[in-house]
Amino acid sequence: MSEADARPDPWRAWLRGRERRALHFPEFRRAAVLVALTREAEPRVLLTVRASNLSTHAGQIAFPGGRLDEGEEVVRAALREAWEEVGLRPDDVEVIGELDDAFTPIGFHVTPILARIPPRYEFHPNEEVVQVLLPSVNELRALKAIREVRATPNGERHVLYRYPWRGHDIWGMTARILHDLLESGVT
């Protein structure tokens, strides 16, 4: 075990030290995404570029994830979707916990699952994914986020973010989840 492996995970400590914000949109379809950070000194975050022929979120930057199957819980769904979309084996994922719920305007209520994965992983994208992206957390932190305010389905004001990164536009629910990580102060 290396010295880095022996230290407590700072992301786990951050997650334990905050109150999770859960949403309640019973009319929305439930989904989960895997927010996977590599286990290395400067962690990278796993993102995908979705294929342009998909019925939802076509061409967008996204975390691996999708709709929950009947009776499925969020962690299992996030792991299943990551396996299906990019070939990330569930046994190679260390689940840390749940981040704040998010939603999409087309009616998905999403629970992001924070996890750690090995560095230099060999991904195998399926037909839903045209590219795997692995920007470092520090590289994304250096970007200037573009902010926009919208109303949630229940009338609350909600801030949305955009991160222009290397010719990609990271926006919507993915950017909101990323924003929480980037503002955490965890290094």
Coordinates of N, CA and C in Angstrom, one line a residue:
M1 N 0.9 -1.2 0.0 CA 0.0 0.0 0.0 C 0.9 1.2 0.0
S2 N 0.6 2.2 -0.9 CA 1.4 3.4 -1.0 C 1.0 4.4 0.1
E3 N 1.9 5.4 0.3 CA 1.5 6.4 1.3 C 0.2 7.1 1.0
A4 N 0.0 7.4 -0.3 CA -1.2 8.0 -0.7 C -2.5 7.2 -0.4
D5 N -2.3 5.8 -0.6 CA -3.4 4.9 -0.3 C -3.7 4.8 1.2
A6 N -2.7 5.1 2.0 CA -2.9 5.0 3.5 C -3.6 6.2 4.1
R7 N -3.6 7.3 3.4 CA -4.2 8.5 3.9 C -5.7 8.5 3.7
P8 N -6.5 9.1 4.6 CA -8.0 9.1 4.4 C -8.3 9.9 3.1
D9 N -9.3 9.4 2.4 CA -9.7 10.1 1.2 C -10.4 11.4 1.5
P10 N -9.8 12.5 0.9 CA -10.4 13.8 1.2 C -11.8 14.0 0.7
W11 N -12.1 13.3 -0.4 CA -13.5 13.4 -0.9 C -14.5 12.8 0.0
R12 N -14.1 11.7 0.6 CA -15.0 11.0 1.6 C -15.2 12.0 2.8
A13 N -14.2 12.6 3.3 CA -14.3 13.6 4.4 C -15.2 14.7 4.0
W14 N -15.0 15.3 2.8 CA -15.8 16.4 2.4 C -17.3 16.0 2.3
L15 N -17.6 14.8 1.8 CA -19.0 14.4 1.7 C -19.6 14.1 3.1
R16 N -18.9 13.6 4.0 CA -19.4 13.4 5.4 C -19.6 14.7 6.1
G17 N -18.9 15.7 5.7 CA -19.0 17.0 6.4 C -20.0 18.0 5.9
R18 N -20.9 17.5 5.0 CA -21.9 18.4 4.4 C -23.2 17.7 4.4
E19 N -24.3 18.5 4.4 CA -25.6 18.0 4.3 C -26.1 17.8 2.9
R20 N -26.5 16.6 2.6 CA -26.9 16.3 1.2 C -28.3 16.9 0.9
R21 N -28.5 17.5 -0.2 CA -29.7 18.1 -0.6 C -30.5 17.1 -1.5
A22 N -31.6 16.6 -1.0 CA -32.4 15.7 -1.7 C -33.6 16.4 -2.3
L23 N -34.0 16.0 -3.5 CA -35.2 16.6 -4.2 C -36.3 15.7 -4.1
H24 N -37.5 16.2 -4.2 CA -38.7 15.4 -4.2 C -39.6 15.8 -5.4
F25 N -39.4 15.1 -6.5 CA -40.2 15.3 -7.7 C -40.8 13.9 -8.1
P26 N -41.8 13.5 -7.4 CA -42.4 12.1 -7.7 C -42.8 11.9 -9.1
E27 N -43.2 13.0 -9.8 CA -43.6 12.8 -11.2 C -42.5 12.6 -12.2
F28 N -41.3 12.9 -11.7 CA -40.1 12.8 -12.6 C -39.6 11.3 -12.6
R29 N -38.9 10.9 -13.7 CA -38.3 9.6 -13.8 C -37.0 9.6 -13.0
R30 N -36.8 8.6 -12.3 CA -35.6 8.5 -11.4 C -34.4 8.0 -12.3
A31 N -33.2 8.6 -12.0 CA -32.0 8.2 -12.7 C -30.8 8.4 -11.7
A32 N -29.7 7.8 -12.1 CA -28.5 8.0 -11.3 C -27.3 8.1 -12.3
V33 N -26.3 8.9 -11.8 CA -25.1 9.0 -12.6 C -23.9 8.7 -11.7
L34 N -22.8 8.2 -12.3 CA -21.6 7.9 -11.5 C -20.6 9.1 -11.7
V35 N -20.3 9.8 -10.7 CA -19.3 10.9 -10.7 C -18.0 10.3 -10.2
A36 N -17.2 9.8 -11.1 CA -16.0 9.0 -10.8 C -14.8 9.8 -10.9
L37 N -14.0 9.9 -9.8 CA -12.7 10.6 -9.7 C -11.6 9.5 -9.7
T38 N -10.6 9.8 -10.4 CA -9.4 8.9 -10.4 C -8.7 9.0 -9.1
R39 N -8.1 7.9 -8.7 CA -7.3 7.9 -7.4 C -5.9 8.2 -7.8
E40 N -5.6 9.5 -7.8 CA -4.2 10.0 -8.0 C -4.1 11.4 -7.4
A41 N -2.9 11.9 -7.3 CA -2.6 13.2 -6.6 C -3.5 14.3 -7.2
E42 N -3.6 14.3 -8.5 CA -4.5 15.3 -9.2 C -5.6 14.5 -9.9
P43 N -6.7 14.3 -9.2 CA -7.7 13.5 -9.7 C -8.4 14.0 -11.0
R44 N -8.8 13.1 -11.8 CA -9.5 13.5 -13.1 C -10.9 12.9 -12.9
V45 N -11.8 13.6 -13.6 CA -13.2 13.2 -13.5 C -13.7 12.5 -14.8
L46 N -14.4 11.4 -14.7 CA -14.9 10.7 -15.9 C -16.1 11.3 -16.4
L47 N -16.0 11.8 -17.7 CA -17.1 12.3 -18.4 C -17.2 11.6 -19.8
T48 N -18.4 11.6 -20.4 CA -18.5 11.1 -21.7 C -19.2 12.1 -22.7
V49 N -18.9 11.9 -23.9 CA -19.6 12.6 -25.0 C -20.6 11.7 -25.5
R50 N -21.9 12.0 -25.4 CA -23.0 11.1 -25.8 C -23.1 11.2 -27.3
A51 N -23.5 10.1 -27.9 CA -23.7 10.0 -29.4 C -24.8 11.0 -29.8
S52 N -24.7 11.4 -31.0 CA -25.6 12.4 -31.5 C -27.0 11.8 -32.0
N53 N -27.1 10.5 -32.0 CA -28.3 9.9 -32.4 C -29.2 9.4 -31.3
L54 N -28.9 9.8 -30.1 CA -29.7 9.3 -28.9 C -30.9 10.1 -28.7
S55 N -31.9 9.5 -28.1 CA -33.2 10.2 -28.0 C -33.2 11.3 -26.9
T56 N -32.3 11.2 -25.9 CA -32.2 12.2 -24.9 C -30.7 12.6 -24.7
H57 N -30.5 13.9 -24.5 CA -29.2 14.4 -24.2 C -28.2 14.1 -25.3
A58 N -28.6 14.0 -26.5 CA -27.7 13.7 -27.7 C -26.6 14.7 -27.8
G59 N -25.4 14.2 -28.0 CA -24.2 15.0 -28.2 C -23.7 15.8 -27.0
Q60 N -24.3 15.6 -25.8 CA -23.9 16.3 -24.6 C -22.8 15.7 -23.9
I61 N -22.1 16.5 -23.1 CA -21.1 15.9 -22.1 C -21.9 15.5 -20.9
A62 N -21.6 14.3 -20.4 CA -22.4 13.7 -19.3 C -21.6 12.8 -18.5
F63 N -22.0 12.5 -17.3 CA -21.5 11.4 -16.5 C -22.1 10.1 -17.0
P64 N -21.4 9.0 -16.8 CA -22.1 7.7 -17.2 C -23.3 7.6 -16.2
G65 N -24.4 7.2 -16.8 CA -25.6 7.0 -16.0 C -26.9 6.9 -16.8
G66 N -28.0 6.8 -16.1 CA -29.3 6.7 -16.8 C -30.4 6.3 -15.8
R67 N -31.5 5.9 -16.4 CA -32.7 5.6 -15.7 C -32.6 4.4 -14.8
L68 N -33.2 4.4 -13.7 CA -33.3 3.3 -12.8 C -34.2 2.2 -13.4
D69 N -33.8 1.0 -13.3 CA -34.7 -0.1 -13.6 C -35.7 -0.3 -12.5
E70 N -36.8 -0.9 -12.8 CA -37.9 -1.2 -11.8 C -37.3 -1.8 -10.5
G71 N -37.4 -1.2 -9.3 CA -37.0 -1.7 -8.1 C -35.5 -1.5 -7.8
E72 N -34.8 -0.9 -8.7 CA -33.3 -0.7 -8.6 C -33.0 0.5 -7.7
E73 N -32.0 0.4 -6.9 CA -31.5 1.5 -6.1 C -30.4 2.3 -6.8
V74 N -30.2 3.5 -6.4 CA -29.4 4.5 -7.2 C -27.9 4.0 -7.3
V75 N -27.3 3.5 -6.3 CA -25.9 3.1 -6.5 C -25.8 2.0 -7.5
R76 N -26.6 1.0 -7.4 CA -26.6 -0.1 -8.4 C -26.8 0.4 -9.8
A77 N -27.8 1.3 -10.0 CA -28.1 1.9 -11.3 C -26.8 2.6 -11.9
A78 N -26.2 3.4 -11.0 CA -25.0 4.2 -11.5 C -23.9 3.2 -11.9
L79 N -23.7 2.2 -11.1 CA -22.6 1.2 -11.5 C -23.0 0.4 -12.7
R80 N -24.2 0.0 -12.8 CA -24.7 -0.7 -14.0 C -24.5 0.1 -15.3
E81 N -24.9 1.4 -15.2 CA -24.8 2.3 -16.4 C -23.4 2.5 -16.8
A82 N -22.5 2.7 -15.8 CA -21.1 2.9 -16.1 C -20.5 1.7 -16.7
W83 N -20.9 0.5 -16.3 CA -20.4 -0.7 -16.9 C -20.9 -0.8 -18.4
E84 N -22.2 -0.5 -18.6 CA -22.8 -0.6 -19.9 C -22.2 0.5 -20.9
E85 N -22.0 1.7 -20.4 CA -21.6 2.8 -21.3 C -20.1 2.8 -21.6
V86 N -19.3 2.6 -20.5 CA -17.8 2.7 -20.8 C -17.0 1.5 -20.3
G87 N -17.6 0.4 -19.9 CA -16.9 -0.8 -19.6 C -16.2 -0.6 -18.2
L88 N -16.7 0.2 -17.3 CA -16.1 0.4 -16.0 C -16.7 -0.7 -15.1
R89 N -15.8 -1.7 -14.7 CA -16.3 -2.8 -13.9 C -16.7 -2.3 -12.5
P90 N -17.9 -2.7 -12.0 CA -18.3 -2.4 -10.7 C -17.3 -2.7 -9.6
D91 N -16.5 -3.8 -9.8 CA -15.5 -4.2 -8.8 C -14.3 -3.2 -8.7
D92 N -14.2 -2.4 -9.8 CA -13.1 -1.4 -9.8 C -13.5 0.0 -9.3
V93 N -14.7 0.1 -8.8 CA -15.3 1.3 -8.3 C -15.4 1.3 -6.8
E94 N -14.9 2.3 -6.1 CA -15.1 2.5 -4.7 C -16.1 3.6 -4.5
V95 N -17.3 3.2 -4.1 CA -18.4 4.2 -3.9 C -18.1 5.0 -2.6
I96 N -18.2 6.3 -2.7 CA -18.0 7.1 -1.5 C -19.4 7.5 -1.0
G97 N -20.4 7.9 -1.8 CA -21.7 8.3 -1.3 C -22.5 9.1 -2.3
E98 N -23.6 9.6 -1.9 CA -24.5 10.4 -2.8 C -24.2 11.9 -2.6
L99 N -24.2 12.5 -3.8 CA -24.1 14.0 -3.9 C -25.5 14.5 -3.9
D100 N -25.7 15.9 -4.0 CA -27.0 16.5 -4.0 C -27.7 16.0 -5.3
D101 N -29.0 15.8 -5.1 CA -29.9 15.4 -6.3 C -29.9 16.6 -7.3
A102 N -30.2 16.2 -8.5 CA -30.3 17.2 -9.6 C -31.5 16.8 -10.4
F103 N -31.9 17.7 -11.3 CA -33.0 17.4 -12.2 C -32.7 17.9 -13.6
T104 N -33.4 17.4 -14.6 CA -33.3 17.9 -15.9 C -34.7 18.5 -16.3
P105 N -34.7 19.4 -17.2 CA -36.0 20.0 -17.7 C -36.9 19.0 -18.4
I106 N -36.3 17.9 -18.9 CA -37.2 16.9 -19.6 C -37.7 15.9 -18.6
G107 N -37.6 16.1 -17.3 CA -38.3 15.3 -16.3 C -37.5 14.1 -15.7
F108 N -36.2 14.3 -15.5 CA -35.4 13.3 -14.8 C -35.0 13.8 -13.4
H109 N -35.2 13.0 -12.4 CA -34.7 13.3 -11.0 C -33.5 12.4 -10.9
V110 N -32.3 13.0 -10.7 CA -31.0 12.3 -10.8 C -30.3 12.3 -9.4
T111 N -29.8 11.2 -9.0 CA -28.9 11.1 -7.8 C -27.5 10.8 -8.3
P112 N -26.6 11.7 -8.1 CA -25.2 11.5 -8.5 C -24.5 10.7 -7.4
I113 N -23.7 9.7 -7.8 CA -23.0 8.8 -6.9 C -21.5 9.1 -7.0
L114 N -20.9 9.7 -6.0 CA -19.5 10.0 -6.0 C -18.7 8.7 -5.7
A115 N -17.6 8.5 -6.5 CA -16.8 7.3 -6.4 C -15.4 7.6 -6.8
R116 N -14.5 6.6 -6.5 CA -13.1 6.7 -6.9 C -12.9 5.5 -7.8
I117 N -12.0 5.7 -8.8 CA -11.7 4.7 -9.8 C -10.1 4.7 -10.0
P118 N -9.6 3.6 -10.5 CA -8.1 3.5 -10.7 C -7.7 4.5 -11.8
P119 N -6.5 5.1 -11.7 CA -6.0 5.9 -12.8 C -5.7 5.1 -14.0
R120 N -5.6 5.7 -15.1 CA -5.1 5.0 -16.3 C -6.0 3.8 -16.6
Y121 N -7.3 3.9 -16.5 CA -8.2 2.8 -16.7 C -8.4 2.6 -18.2
E122 N -8.6 1.4 -18.6 CA -8.9 1.2 -20.1 C -10.4 1.1 -20.3
F123 N -11.0 2.1 -20.7 CA -12.4 2.2 -20.9 C -12.8 1.6 -22.3
H124 N -14.0 1.1 -22.4 CA -14.5 0.4 -23.6 C -15.9 1.0 -23.8
P125 N -16.0 2.2 -24.5 CA -17.3 2.8 -24.7 C -18.2 2.0 -25.6
N126 N -19.5 2.1 -25.3 CA -20.5 1.4 -26.1 C -21.0 2.4 -27.2
E127 N -22.1 2.0 -27.9 CA -22.6 2.9 -29.0 C -23.2 4.2 -28.5
E128 N -23.5 4.3 -27.2 CA -24.1 5.5 -26.7 C -23.0 6.6 -26.5
V129 N -21.8 6.2 -26.5 CA -20.7 7.1 -26.1 C -19.7 7.2 -27.3
V130 N -19.4 8.5 -27.7 CA -18.5 8.6 -28.8 C -17.1 9.0 -28.3
Q131 N -17.0 9.4 -27.0 CA -15.7 9.8 -26.5 C -15.7 9.8 -25.0
V132 N -14.6 9.3 -24.4 CA -14.4 9.4 -22.9 C -13.5 10.6 -22.7
L133 N -13.9 11.5 -21.8 CA -13.1 12.6 -21.4 C -12.7 12.5 -19.9
L134 N -11.4 12.9 -19.6 CA -10.9 12.8 -18.3 C -10.2 14.1 -17.9
P135 N -10.9 15.2 -17.8 CA -10.3 16.5 -17.4 C -9.9 16.4 -15.9
S136 N -8.8 17.0 -15.5 CA -8.5 17.0 -14.1 C -9.4 18.0 -13.4
V137 N -9.6 17.7 -12.1 CA -10.4 18.6 -11.3 C -9.7 20.0 -11.2
N138 N -8.4 20.1 -11.1 CA -7.7 21.4 -11.1 C -7.9 22.1 -12.4
E139 N -7.8 21.4 -13.5 CA -8.0 22.1 -14.8 C -9.4 22.7 -14.9
L140 N -10.4 22.0 -14.5 CA -11.8 22.5 -14.5 C -11.9 23.6 -13.5
R141 N -11.3 23.6 -12.4 CA -11.4 24.7 -11.4 C -10.8 26.0 -11.9
A142 N -9.8 25.9 -12.8 CA -9.2 27.0 -13.4 C -10.1 27.8 -14.4
L143 N -11.2 27.1 -14.9 CA -12.1 27.7 -15.8 C -13.0 28.7 -15.1
K144 N -13.5 29.7 -15.9 CA -14.4 30.6 -15.4 C -15.8 30.1 -15.7
A145 N -16.6 29.7 -14.7 CA -17.9 29.2 -15.0 C -18.9 30.3 -15.4
I146 N -19.7 30.0 -16.3 CA -20.8 30.9 -16.8 C -22.0 30.6 -16.0
R147 N -22.6 31.5 -15.3 CA -23.8 31.3 -14.4 C -25.1 31.7 -15.1
E148 N -26.2 31.0 -14.9 CA -27.5 31.3 -15.4 C -28.5 30.9 -14.3
V149 N -29.5 31.7 -14.1 CA -30.6 31.4 -13.1 C -31.8 31.0 -13.8
R150 N -32.4 29.9 -13.3 CA -33.7 29.4 -13.8 C -34.6 28.9 -12.7
A151 N -35.9 28.7 -13.0 CA -36.8 28.2 -11.9 C -36.9 26.7 -12.0
T152 N -37.0 26.1 -10.9 CA -37.2 24.6 -10.9 C -38.7 24.4 -11.2
P153 N -39.1 23.1 -11.4 CA -40.5 22.8 -11.6 C -41.4 23.2 -10.5
N154 N -40.9 23.3 -9.3 CA -41.7 23.8 -8.2 C -41.6 25.3 -7.9
G155 N -40.9 26.0 -8.8 CA -40.8 27.5 -8.6 C -39.6 28.0 -7.9
E156 N -38.8 27.1 -7.4 CA -37.6 27.6 -6.7 C -36.6 28.1 -7.8
R157 N -35.8 29.1 -7.4 CA -34.7 29.6 -8.3 C -33.5 28.6 -8.2
H158 N -33.0 28.4 -9.3 CA -31.9 27.4 -9.4 C -30.8 28.0 -10.3
V159 N -29.6 27.9 -9.8 CA -28.4 28.4 -10.6 C -27.9 27.3 -11.5
L160 N -27.7 27.5 -12.8 CA -27.1 26.6 -13.7 C -25.7 27.1 -14.1
Y161 N -24.8 26.2 -14.5 CA -23.5 26.6 -14.9 C -23.1 26.0 -16.2
R162 N -22.1 26.7 -16.8 CA -21.5 26.2 -18.1 C -20.0 26.3 -17.9
Y163 N -19.3 25.2 -18.4 CA -17.8 25.2 -18.4 C -17.3 24.9 -19.8
P164 N -16.8 25.9 -20.5 CA -16.2 25.7 -21.8 C -14.8 25.1 -21.6
W165 N -14.6 23.8 -22.1 CA -13.4 23.1 -21.8 C -12.9 22.5 -23.1
R166 N -11.7 22.9 -23.6 CA -11.1 22.3 -24.8 C -12.0 22.0 -25.9
G167 N -12.8 23.0 -26.3 CA -13.8 22.9 -27.4 C -15.1 22.2 -27.1
H168 N -15.2 21.8 -25.8 CA -16.5 21.1 -25.4 C -17.2 22.1 -24.5
D169 N -18.5 22.0 -24.5 CA -19.4 22.8 -23.7 C -20.0 21.9 -22.6
I170 N -19.6 22.0 -21.4 CA -20.1 21.2 -20.3 C -21.2 22.1 -19.6
W171 N -22.4 21.7 -19.7 CA -23.5 22.5 -19.2 C -24.6 21.6 -18.6
G172 N -25.7 22.3 -18.2 CA -26.8 21.6 -17.6 C -26.5 20.9 -16.3
M173 N -27.2 19.8 -16.2 CA -27.1 19.0 -14.9 C -25.6 18.6 -14.7
T174 N -24.9 18.2 -15.7 CA -23.5 17.8 -15.6 C -22.7 18.9 -15.0
A175 N -22.9 20.1 -15.5 CA -22.1 21.3 -15.0 C -22.5 21.6 -13.6
R176 N -23.8 21.5 -13.2 CA -24.2 21.8 -11.9 C -23.6 20.8 -10.8
I177 N -23.5 19.5 -11.2 CA -22.9 18.6 -10.3 C -21.4 18.8 -10.2
L178 N -20.7 19.1 -11.4 CA -19.3 19.5 -11.4 C -19.0 20.7 -10.5
H179 N -19.9 21.7 -10.6 CA -19.7 22.9 -9.8 C -19.6 22.6 -8.3
D180 N -20.5 21.7 -7.8 CA -20.4 21.3 -6.4 C -19.0 20.7 -6.1
L181 N -18.5 19.9 -6.9 CA -17.2 19.3 -6.7 C -16.1 20.3 -6.7
L182 N -16.2 21.2 -7.8 CA -15.1 22.2 -7.9 C -15.1 23.2 -6.8
E183 N -16.3 23.5 -6.3 CA -16.3 24.5 -5.1 C -16.0 23.9 -3.8
S184 N -15.8 22.6 -3.7 CA -15.6 21.9 -2.5 C -14.3 22.3 -1.8
G185 N -13.4 22.7 -2.5 CA -12.1 23.0 -1.9 C -11.2 21.8 -1.7
V186 N -11.7 20.6 -2.0 CA -10.9 19.4 -1.8 C -9.8 19.4 -2.9
T187 N -8.6 19.0 -2.5 CA -7.5 18.9 -3.4 C -6.9 17.5 -3.4

